Tab-separated table of C-alpha atoms in Angstrom:
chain	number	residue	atom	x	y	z
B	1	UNK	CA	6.783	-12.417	-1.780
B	2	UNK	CA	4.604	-12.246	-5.070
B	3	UNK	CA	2.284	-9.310	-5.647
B	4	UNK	CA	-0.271	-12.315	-5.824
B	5	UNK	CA	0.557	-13.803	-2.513
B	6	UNK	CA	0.087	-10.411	-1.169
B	7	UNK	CA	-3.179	-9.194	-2.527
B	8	UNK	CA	-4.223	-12.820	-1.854
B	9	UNK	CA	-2.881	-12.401	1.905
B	10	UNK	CA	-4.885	-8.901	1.960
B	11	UNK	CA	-8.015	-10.331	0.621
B	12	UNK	CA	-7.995	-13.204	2.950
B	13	UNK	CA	-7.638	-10.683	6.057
B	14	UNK	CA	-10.616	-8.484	4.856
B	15	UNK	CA	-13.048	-11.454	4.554
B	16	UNK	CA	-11.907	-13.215	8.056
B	17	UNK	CA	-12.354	-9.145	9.371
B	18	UNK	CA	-15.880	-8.787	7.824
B	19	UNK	CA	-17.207	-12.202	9.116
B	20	UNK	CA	-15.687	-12.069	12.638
B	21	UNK	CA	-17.395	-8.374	12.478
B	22	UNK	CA	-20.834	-10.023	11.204
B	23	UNK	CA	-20.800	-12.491	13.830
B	24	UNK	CA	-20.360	-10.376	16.631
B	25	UNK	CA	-22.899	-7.955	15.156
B	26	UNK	CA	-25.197	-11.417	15.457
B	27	UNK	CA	-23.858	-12.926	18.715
B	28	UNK	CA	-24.084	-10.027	20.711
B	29	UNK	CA	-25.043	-6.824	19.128
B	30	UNK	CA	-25.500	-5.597	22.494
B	31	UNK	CA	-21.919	-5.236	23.028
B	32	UNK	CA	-20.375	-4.675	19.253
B	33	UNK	CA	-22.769	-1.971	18.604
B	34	UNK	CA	-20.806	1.018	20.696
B	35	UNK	CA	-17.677	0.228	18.470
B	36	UNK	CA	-20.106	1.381	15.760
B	37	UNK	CA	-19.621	4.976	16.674
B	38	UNK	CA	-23.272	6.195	17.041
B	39	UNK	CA	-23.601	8.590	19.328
B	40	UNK	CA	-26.668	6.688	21.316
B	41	UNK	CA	-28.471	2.859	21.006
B	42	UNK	CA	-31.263	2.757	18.899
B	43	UNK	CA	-34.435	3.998	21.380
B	44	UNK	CA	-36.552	0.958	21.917
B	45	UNK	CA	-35.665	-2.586	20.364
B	46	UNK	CA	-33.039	-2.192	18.079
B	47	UNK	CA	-31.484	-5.447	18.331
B	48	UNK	CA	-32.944	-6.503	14.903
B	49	UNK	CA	-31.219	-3.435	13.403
B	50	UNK	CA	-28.244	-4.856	14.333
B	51	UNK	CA	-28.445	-8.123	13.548
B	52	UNK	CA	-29.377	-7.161	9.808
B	53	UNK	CA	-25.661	-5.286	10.034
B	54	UNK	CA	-24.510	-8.759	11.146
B	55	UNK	CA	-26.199	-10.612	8.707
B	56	UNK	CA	-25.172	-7.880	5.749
B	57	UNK	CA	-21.712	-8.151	6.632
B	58	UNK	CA	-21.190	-12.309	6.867
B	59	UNK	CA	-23.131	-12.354	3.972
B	60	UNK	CA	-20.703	-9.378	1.727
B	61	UNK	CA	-17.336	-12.068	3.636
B	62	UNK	CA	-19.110	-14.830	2.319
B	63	UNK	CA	-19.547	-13.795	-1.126
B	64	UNK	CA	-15.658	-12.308	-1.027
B	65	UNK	CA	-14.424	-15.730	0.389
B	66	UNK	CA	-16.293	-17.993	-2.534
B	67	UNK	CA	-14.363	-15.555	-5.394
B	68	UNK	CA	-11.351	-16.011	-3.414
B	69	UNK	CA	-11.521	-19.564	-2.812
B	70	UNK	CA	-12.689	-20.175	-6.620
B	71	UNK	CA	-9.597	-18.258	-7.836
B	72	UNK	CA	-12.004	-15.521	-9.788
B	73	UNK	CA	-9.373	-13.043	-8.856
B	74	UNK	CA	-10.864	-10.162	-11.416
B	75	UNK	CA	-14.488	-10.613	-9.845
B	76	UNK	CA	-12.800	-10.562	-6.291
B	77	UNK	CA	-11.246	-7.381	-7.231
B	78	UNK	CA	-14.358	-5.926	-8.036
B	79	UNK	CA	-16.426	-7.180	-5.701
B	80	UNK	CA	-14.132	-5.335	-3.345
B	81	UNK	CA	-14.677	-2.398	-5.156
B	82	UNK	CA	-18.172	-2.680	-4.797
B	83	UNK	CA	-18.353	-3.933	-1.388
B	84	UNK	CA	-16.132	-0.778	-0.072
B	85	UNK	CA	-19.382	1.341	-0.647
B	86	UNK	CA	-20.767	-0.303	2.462
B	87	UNK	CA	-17.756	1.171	4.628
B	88	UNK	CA	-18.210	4.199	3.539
B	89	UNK	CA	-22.133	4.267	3.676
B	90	UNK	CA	-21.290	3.250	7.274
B	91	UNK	CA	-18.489	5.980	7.639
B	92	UNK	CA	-21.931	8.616	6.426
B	93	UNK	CA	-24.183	7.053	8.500
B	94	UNK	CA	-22.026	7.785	11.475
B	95	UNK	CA	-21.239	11.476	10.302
B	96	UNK	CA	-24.536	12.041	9.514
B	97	UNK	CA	-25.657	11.529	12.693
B	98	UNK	CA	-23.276	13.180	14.679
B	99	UNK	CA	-21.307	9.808	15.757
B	100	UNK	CA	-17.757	9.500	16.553
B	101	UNK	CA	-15.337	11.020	13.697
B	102	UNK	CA	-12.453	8.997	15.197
B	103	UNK	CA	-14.485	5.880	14.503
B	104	UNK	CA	-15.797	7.217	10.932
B	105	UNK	CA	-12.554	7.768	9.664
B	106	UNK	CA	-10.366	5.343	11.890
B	107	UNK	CA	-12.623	2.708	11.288
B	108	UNK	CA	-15.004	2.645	8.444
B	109	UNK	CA	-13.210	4.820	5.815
B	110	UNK	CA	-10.095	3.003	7.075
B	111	UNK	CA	-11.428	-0.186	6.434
B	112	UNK	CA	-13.262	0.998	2.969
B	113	UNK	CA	-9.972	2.741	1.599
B	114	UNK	CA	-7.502	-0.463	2.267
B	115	UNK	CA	-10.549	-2.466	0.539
B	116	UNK	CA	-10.512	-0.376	-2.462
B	117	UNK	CA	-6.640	-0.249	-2.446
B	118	UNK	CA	-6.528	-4.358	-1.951
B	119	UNK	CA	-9.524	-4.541	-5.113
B	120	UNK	CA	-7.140	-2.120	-7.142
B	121	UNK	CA	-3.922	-4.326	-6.462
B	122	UNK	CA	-6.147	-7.234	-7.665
B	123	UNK	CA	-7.687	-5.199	-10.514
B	124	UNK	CA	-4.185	-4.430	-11.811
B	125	UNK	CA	-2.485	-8.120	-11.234
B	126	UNK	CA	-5.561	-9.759	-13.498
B	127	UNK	CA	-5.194	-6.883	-16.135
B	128	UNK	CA	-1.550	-7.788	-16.599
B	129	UNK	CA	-2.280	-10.874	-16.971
B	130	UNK	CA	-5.309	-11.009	-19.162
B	131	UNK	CA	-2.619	-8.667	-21.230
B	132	UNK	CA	0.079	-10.990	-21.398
B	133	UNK	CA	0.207	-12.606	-25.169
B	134	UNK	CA	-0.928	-16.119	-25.154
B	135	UNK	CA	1.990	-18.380	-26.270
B	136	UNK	CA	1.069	-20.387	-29.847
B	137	UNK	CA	0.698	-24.214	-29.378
B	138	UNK	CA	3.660	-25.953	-30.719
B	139	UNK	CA	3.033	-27.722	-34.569
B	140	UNK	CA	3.572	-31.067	-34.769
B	141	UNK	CA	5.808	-31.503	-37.269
């Protein structure tokens, strides 16, 4: 199997992950939120919290899926990049306030590490071929 067929594989796991994540974040937050690893639910209504977490994360799939779907490989890469900061701002946030480290690590810096790793893969398969030389176009003679 290609290294492109393989980062493309990767790429298309992480975006079906985030926006099945999203959804349930949206659907139900009720019942996604303890996978979270916050110690304790938000005191009073914090529903809407979660919803924005749903909404933040279908939206970061969404934009991933359109650069994969496009074929804008490079910007996919990056946008992984990029997009990684999220997992590990959520990774913080559950540190930070004394949440589960299993989760932290097993989860969000889990999922934010193989993102970065998958954006790197792509990162290096667009710089070899943006370094390729470019073949002259045949003379007519």
């Amino acid at each position: 199997m290609s290294l492109k067929k393989i980062n493309t594989a990767l790429a298309a796991v992480f975006i079906l992950f985030i926006l099945w994540f999203g959804t349930e974040y949206i659907l139900s937050p009720e019942t996604t939120a303890p996978g979270f690893g916050l110690p304790s639910w938000p005191s009073g209504d914090g529903g809407g919290f979660l919803i924005t977490k749903g909404i933040r994360d279908v939206v970061l799939a969404l934009v991933l899926g359109i650069l994969l779907v496009t074929g804008h490989r490079r910007a996919l890469g990056w946008a992984l990049l990029v997009e990684a900061l999220a997992a590990y701002g959520d990774m913080a946030n559950v540190l930070a306030h004394h949440g589960s480290v299993a989760t932290a690590l097993g989860v969000h810096c889990l999922t934010a590490t193989l993102m970065v790793v998958n954006g790197l893969l792509l990162m290096h398969e667009t710089r070899k071929t943006a370094a390729a030389p470019a073949m002259p176009a045949p003379q007519p003679a």
